[in-house]
PDB file of C-alpha atoms and ligand atoms in Angstrom:
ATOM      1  CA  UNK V 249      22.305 -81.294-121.358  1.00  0.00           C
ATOM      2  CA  UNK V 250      22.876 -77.918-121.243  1.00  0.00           C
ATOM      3  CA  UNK V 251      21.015 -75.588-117.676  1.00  0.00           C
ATOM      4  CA  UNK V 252      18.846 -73.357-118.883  1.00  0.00           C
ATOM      5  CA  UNK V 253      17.538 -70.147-116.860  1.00  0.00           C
ATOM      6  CA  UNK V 254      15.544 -70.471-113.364  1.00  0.00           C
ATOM      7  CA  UNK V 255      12.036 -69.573-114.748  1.00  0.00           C
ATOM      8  CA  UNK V 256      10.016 -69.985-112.226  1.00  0.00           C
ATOM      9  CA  UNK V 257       9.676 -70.804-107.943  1.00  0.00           C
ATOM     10  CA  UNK V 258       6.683 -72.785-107.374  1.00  0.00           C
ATOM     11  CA  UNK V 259       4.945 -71.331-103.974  1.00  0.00           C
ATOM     12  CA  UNK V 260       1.982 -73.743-102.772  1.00  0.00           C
ATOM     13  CA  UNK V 261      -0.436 -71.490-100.699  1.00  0.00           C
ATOM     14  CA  UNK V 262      -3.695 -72.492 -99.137  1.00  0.00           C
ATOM     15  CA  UNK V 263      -5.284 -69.495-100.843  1.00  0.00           C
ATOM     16  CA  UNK V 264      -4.292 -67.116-103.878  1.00  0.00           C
ATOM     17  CA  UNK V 265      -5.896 -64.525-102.935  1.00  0.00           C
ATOM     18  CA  UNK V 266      -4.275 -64.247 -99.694  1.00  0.00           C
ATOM     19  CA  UNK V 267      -1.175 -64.849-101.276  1.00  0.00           C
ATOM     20  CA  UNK V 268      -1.338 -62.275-103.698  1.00  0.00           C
ATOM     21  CA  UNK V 269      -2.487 -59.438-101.258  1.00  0.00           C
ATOM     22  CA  UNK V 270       0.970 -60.464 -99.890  1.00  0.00           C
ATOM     23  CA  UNK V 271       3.190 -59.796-103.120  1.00  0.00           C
ATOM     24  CA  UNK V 272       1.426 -57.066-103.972  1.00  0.00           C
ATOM     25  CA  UNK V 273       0.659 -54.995-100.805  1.00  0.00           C
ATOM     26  CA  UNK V 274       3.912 -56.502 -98.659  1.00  0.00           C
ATOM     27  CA  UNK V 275       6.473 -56.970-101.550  1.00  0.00           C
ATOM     28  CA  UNK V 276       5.250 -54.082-104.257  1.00  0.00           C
ATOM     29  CA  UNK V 277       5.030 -57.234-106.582  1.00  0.00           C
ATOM     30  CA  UNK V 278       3.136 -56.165-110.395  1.00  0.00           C
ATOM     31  CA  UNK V 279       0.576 -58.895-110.746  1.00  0.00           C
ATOM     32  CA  UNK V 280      -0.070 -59.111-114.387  1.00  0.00           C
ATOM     33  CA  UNK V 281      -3.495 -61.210-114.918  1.00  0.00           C
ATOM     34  CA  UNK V 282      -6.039 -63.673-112.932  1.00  0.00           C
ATOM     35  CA  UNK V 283      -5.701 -66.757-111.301  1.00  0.00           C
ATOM     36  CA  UNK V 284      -6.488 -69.700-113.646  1.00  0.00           C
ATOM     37  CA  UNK V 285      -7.122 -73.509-113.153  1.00  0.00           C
ATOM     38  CA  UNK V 286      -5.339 -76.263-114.445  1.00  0.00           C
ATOM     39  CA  UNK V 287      -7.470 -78.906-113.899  1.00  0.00           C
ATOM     40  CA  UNK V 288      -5.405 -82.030-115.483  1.00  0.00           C
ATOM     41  CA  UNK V 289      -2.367 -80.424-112.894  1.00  0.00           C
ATOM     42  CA  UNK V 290      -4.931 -80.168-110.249  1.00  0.00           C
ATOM     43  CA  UNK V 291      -4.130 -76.931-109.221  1.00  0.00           C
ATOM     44  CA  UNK V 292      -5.199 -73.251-109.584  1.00  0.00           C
ATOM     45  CA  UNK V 293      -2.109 -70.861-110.593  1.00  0.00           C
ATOM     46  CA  UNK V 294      -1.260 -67.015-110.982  1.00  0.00           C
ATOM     47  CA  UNK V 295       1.879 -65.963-111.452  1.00  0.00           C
ATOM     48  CA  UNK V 296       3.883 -63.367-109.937  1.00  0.00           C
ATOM     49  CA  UNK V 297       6.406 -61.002-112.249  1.00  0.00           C
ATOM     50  CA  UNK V 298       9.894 -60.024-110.929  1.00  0.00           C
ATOM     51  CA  UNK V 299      11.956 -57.879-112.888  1.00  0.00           C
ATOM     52  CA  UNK V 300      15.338 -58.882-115.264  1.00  0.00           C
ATOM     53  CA  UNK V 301      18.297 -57.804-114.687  1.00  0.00           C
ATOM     54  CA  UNK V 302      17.670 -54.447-116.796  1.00  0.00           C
ATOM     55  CA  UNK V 303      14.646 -54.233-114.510  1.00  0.00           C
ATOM     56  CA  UNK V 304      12.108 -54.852-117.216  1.00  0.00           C
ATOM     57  CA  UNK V 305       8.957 -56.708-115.651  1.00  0.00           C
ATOM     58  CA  UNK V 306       7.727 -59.672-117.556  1.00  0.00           C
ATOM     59  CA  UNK V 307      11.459 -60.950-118.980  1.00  0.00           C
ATOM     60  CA  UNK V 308      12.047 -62.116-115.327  1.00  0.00           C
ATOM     61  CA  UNK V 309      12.035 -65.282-113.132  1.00  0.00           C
ATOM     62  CA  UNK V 310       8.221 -65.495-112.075  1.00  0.00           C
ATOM     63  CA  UNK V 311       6.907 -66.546-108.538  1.00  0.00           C
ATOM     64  CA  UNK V 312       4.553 -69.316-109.602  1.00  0.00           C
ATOM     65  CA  UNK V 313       1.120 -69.548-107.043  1.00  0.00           C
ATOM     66  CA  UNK V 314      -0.391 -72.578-106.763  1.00  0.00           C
ATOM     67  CA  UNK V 315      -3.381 -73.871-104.831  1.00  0.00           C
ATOM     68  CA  UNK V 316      -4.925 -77.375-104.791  1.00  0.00           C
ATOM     69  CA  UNK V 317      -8.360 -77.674-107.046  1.00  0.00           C
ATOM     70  CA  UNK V 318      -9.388 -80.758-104.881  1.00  0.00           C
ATOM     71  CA  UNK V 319      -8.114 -83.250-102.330  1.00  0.00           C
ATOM     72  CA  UNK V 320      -6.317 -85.510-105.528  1.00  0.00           C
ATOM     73  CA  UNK V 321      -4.069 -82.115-106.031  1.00  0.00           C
ATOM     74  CA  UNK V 322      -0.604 -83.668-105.937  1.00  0.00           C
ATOM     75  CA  UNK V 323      -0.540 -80.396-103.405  1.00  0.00           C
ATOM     76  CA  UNK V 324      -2.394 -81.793-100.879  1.00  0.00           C
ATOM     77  CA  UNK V 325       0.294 -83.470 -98.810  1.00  0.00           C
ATOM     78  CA  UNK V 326       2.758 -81.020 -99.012  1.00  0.00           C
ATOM     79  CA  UNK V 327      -0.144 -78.309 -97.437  1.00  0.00           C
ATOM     80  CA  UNK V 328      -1.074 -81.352 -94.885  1.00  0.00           C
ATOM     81  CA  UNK V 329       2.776 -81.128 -93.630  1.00  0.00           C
ATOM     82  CA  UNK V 330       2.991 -76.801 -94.638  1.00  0.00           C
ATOM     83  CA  UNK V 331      -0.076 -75.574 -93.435  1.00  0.00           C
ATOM     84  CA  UNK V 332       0.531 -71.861 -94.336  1.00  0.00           C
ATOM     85  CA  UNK V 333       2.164 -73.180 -97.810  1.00  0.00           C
ATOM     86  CA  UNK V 334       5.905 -72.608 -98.663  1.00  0.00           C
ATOM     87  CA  UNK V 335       8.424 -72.898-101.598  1.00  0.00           C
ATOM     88  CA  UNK V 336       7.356 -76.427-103.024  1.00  0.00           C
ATOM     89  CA  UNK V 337       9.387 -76.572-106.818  1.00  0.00           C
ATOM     90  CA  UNK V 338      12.007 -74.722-108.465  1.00  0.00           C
ATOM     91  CA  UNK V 339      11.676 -74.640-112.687  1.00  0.00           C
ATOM     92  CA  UNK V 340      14.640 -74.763-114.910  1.00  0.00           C
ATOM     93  CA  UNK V 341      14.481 -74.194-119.043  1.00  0.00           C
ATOM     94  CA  UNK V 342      15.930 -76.186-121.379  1.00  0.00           C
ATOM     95  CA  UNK V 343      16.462 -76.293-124.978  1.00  0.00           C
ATOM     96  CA  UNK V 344      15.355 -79.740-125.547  1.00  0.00           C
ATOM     97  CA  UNK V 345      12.887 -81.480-123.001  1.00  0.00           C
ATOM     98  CA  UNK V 346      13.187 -85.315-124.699  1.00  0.00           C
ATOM     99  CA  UNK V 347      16.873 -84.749-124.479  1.00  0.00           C
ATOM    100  CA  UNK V 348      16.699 -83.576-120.917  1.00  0.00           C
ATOM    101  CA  UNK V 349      14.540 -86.542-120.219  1.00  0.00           C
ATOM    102  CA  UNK V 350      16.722 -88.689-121.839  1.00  0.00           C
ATOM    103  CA  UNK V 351      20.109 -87.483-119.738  1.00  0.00           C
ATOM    104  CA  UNK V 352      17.742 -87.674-116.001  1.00  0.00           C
ATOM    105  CA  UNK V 353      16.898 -90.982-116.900  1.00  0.00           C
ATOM    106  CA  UNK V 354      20.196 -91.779-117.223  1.00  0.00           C
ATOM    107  CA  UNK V 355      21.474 -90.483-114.262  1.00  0.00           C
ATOM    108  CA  UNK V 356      19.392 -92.731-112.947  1.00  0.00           C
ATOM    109  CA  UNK V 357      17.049 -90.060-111.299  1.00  0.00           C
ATOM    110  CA  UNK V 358      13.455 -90.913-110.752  1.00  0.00           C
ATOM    111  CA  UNK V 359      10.824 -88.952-113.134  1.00  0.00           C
ATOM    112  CA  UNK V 360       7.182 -88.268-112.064  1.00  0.00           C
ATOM    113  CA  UNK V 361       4.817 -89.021-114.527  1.00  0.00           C
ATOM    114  CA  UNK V 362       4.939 -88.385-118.360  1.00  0.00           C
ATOM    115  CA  UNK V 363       5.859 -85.179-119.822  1.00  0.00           C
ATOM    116  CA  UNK V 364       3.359 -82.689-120.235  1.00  0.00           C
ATOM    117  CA  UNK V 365       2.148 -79.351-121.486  1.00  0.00           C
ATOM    118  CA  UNK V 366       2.241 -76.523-118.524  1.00  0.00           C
ATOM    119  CA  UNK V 367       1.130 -73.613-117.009  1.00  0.00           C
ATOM    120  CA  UNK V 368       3.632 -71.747-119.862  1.00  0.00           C
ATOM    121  CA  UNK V 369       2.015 -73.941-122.833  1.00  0.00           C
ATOM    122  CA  UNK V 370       5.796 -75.916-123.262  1.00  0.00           C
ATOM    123  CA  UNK V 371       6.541 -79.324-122.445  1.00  0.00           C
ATOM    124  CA  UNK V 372       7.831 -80.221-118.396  1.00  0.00           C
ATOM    125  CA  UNK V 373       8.127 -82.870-116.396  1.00  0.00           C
ATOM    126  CA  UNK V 374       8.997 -83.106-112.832  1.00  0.00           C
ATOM    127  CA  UNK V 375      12.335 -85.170-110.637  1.00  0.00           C
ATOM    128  CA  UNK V 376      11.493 -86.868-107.386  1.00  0.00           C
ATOM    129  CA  UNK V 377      12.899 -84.062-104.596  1.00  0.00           C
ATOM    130  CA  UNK V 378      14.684 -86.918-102.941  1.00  0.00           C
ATOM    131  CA  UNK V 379      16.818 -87.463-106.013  1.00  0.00           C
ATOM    132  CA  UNK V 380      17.223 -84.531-106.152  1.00  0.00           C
ATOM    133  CA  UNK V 381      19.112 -82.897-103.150  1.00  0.00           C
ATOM    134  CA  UNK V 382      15.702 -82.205-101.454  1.00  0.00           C
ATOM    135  CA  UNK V 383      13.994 -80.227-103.952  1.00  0.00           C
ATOM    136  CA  UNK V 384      11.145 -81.032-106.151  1.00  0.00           C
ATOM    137  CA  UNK V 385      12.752 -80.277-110.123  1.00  0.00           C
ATOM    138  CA  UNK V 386      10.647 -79.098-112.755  1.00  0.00           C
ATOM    139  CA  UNK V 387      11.777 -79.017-115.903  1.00  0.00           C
ATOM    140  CA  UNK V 388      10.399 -76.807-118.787  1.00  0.00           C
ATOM    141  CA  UNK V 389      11.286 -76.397-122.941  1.00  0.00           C
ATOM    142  CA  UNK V 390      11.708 -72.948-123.373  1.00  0.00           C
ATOM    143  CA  UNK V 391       8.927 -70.982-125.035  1.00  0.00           C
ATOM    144  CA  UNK V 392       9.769 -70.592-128.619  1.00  0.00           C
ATOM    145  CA  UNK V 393       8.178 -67.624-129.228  1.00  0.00           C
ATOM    146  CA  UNK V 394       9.305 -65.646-126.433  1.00  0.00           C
ATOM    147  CA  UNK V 395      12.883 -65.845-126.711  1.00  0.00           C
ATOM    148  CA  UNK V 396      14.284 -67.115-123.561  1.00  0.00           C
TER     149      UNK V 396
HETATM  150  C1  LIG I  79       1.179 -74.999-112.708  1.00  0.00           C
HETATM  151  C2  LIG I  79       1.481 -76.165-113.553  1.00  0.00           C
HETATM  152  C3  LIG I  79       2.880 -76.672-113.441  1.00  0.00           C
HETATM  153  C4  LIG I  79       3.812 -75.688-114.147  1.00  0.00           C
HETATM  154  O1  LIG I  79       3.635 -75.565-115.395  1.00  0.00           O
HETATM  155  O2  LIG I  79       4.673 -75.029-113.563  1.00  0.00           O
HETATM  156  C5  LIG I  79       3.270 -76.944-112.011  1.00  0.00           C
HETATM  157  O3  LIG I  79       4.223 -76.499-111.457  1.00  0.00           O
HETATM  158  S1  LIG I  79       2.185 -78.035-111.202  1.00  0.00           S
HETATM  159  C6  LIG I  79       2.891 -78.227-109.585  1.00  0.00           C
HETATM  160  C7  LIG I  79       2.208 -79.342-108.906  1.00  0.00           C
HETATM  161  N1  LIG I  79       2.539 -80.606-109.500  1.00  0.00           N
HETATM  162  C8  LIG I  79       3.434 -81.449-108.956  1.00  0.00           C
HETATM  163  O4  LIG I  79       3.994 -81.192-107.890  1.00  0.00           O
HETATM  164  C9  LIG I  79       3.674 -82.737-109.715  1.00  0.00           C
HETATM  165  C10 LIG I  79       4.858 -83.511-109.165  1.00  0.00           C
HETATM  166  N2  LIG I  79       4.660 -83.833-107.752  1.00  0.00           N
HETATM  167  C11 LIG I  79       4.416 -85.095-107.327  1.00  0.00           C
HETATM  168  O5  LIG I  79       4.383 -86.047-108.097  1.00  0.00           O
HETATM  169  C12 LIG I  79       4.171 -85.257-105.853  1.00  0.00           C
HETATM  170  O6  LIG I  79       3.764 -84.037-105.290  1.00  0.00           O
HETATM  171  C13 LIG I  79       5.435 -85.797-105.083  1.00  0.00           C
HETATM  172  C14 LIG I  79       6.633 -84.875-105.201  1.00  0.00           C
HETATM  173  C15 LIG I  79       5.795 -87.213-105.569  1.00  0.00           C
HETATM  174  C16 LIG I  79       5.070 -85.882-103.603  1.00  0.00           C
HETATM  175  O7  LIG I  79       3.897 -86.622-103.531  1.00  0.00           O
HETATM  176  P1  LIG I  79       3.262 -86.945-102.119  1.00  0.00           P
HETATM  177  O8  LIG I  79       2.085 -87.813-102.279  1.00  0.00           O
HETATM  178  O9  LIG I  79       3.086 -85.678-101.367  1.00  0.00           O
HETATM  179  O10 LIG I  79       4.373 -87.885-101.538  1.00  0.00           O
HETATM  180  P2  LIG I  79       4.950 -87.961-100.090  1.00  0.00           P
HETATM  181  O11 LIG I  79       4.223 -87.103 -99.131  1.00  0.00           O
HETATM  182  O12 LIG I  79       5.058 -89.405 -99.837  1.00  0.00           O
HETATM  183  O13 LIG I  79       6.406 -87.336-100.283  1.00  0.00           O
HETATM  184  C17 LIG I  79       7.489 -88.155-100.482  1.00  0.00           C
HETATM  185  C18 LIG I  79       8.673 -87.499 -99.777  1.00  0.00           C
HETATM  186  O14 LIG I  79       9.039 -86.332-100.541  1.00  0.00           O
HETATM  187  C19 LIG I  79       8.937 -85.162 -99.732  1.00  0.00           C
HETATM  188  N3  LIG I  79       8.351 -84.099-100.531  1.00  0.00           N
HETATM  189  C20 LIG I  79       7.108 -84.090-101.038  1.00  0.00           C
HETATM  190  N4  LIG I  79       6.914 -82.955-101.715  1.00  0.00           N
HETATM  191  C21 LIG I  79       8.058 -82.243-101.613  1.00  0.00           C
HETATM  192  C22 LIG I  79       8.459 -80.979-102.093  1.00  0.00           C
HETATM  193  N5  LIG I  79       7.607 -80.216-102.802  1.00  0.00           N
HETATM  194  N6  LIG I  79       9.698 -80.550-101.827  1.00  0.00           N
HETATM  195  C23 LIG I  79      10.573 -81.300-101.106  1.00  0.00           C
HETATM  196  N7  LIG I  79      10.243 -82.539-100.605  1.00  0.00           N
HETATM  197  C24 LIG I  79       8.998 -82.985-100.857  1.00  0.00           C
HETATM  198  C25 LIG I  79       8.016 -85.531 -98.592  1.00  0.00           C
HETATM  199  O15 LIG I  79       8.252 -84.726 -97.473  1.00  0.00           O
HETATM  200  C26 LIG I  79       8.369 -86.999 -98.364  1.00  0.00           C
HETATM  201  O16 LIG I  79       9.540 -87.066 -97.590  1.00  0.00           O
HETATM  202  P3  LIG I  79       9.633 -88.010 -96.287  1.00  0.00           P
HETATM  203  O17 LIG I  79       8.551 -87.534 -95.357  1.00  0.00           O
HETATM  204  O18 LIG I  79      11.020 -87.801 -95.771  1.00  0.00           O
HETATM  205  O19 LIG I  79       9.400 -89.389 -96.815  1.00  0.00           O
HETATM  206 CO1   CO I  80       5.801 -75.057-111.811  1.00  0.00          CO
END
């Protein structure tokens, strides 16, 4: 399996609203649409653009928001321990999700759940942070269309 690009930071807040007051009136952040639910995730998202390295917003790594739709959000512990919210995933692309299934497995690292479709409309799944040198792993298929 081949690393693909860091596409997104997953930041669980208590509310999106407050958080994006933040980014955009503390950190001069571009917020480019509305908040959104996800209700088979169980959480509410908006994301956050940074720019590329040719500072072109929108081709960046993206600050992914997310606040729990209900007490079954598999946020809900993380908040109970991080009140005020915190970095809670990082995202990595790949090329070919089955593949990178296939070589995690392997390695013997522990998969949550079954792959499914997310907030970008490509295939992830997610690695247990304790198999993971603390951090809870999402992995995403690139998005065909966009290029990257
Ligand atoms: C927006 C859609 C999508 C996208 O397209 O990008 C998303 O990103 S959705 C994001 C939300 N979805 C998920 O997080 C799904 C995967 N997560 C899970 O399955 C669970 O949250 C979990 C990781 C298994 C944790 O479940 P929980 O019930 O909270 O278990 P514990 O409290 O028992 O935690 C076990 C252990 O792991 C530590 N932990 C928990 N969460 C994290 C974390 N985010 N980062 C690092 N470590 C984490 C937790 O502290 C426990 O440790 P100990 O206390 O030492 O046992
Ligand atoms: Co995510």
């Amino acid at each position: 399996m081949k690393l693909g690009r860091l596409n997104h930071i997953g930041v669980a807040t208590p509310s999106i609203e407050e958080s994006l007051r933040y980014y955009r009136d503390v950190m001069g952040a571009t917020i480019a649409h509305e908040p959104f639910d996800l209700a088979e995730q169980g959480v509410k998202v908006c994301f956050v653009d940074t720019p590329d390295a040719q500072g072109e917003v929108g081709k960046g790594t993206q600050i992914e928001l997310i606040e729990p739709l209900g007490p079954e959000s598999p946020l809900t512990g993380f908040l109970q321990k991080n009140p005020q919210g915190g970095q809670h995933h990082v995202c990595y692309e790949v090329e070919d999700i089955e593949q990178a299934r296939s070589w995690f497995e392997g390695k013997g690292k522990r998969i949550l759940g079954p792959t499914r479709i997310g907030a970008h409309g490509t295939p992830i799944f997610f690695l247990h942070p304790k198999d993971m040198m603390g951090q809870l792993t999402e992995i995403m298929e690139t998005p065909k269309a966009a290029g990257h």
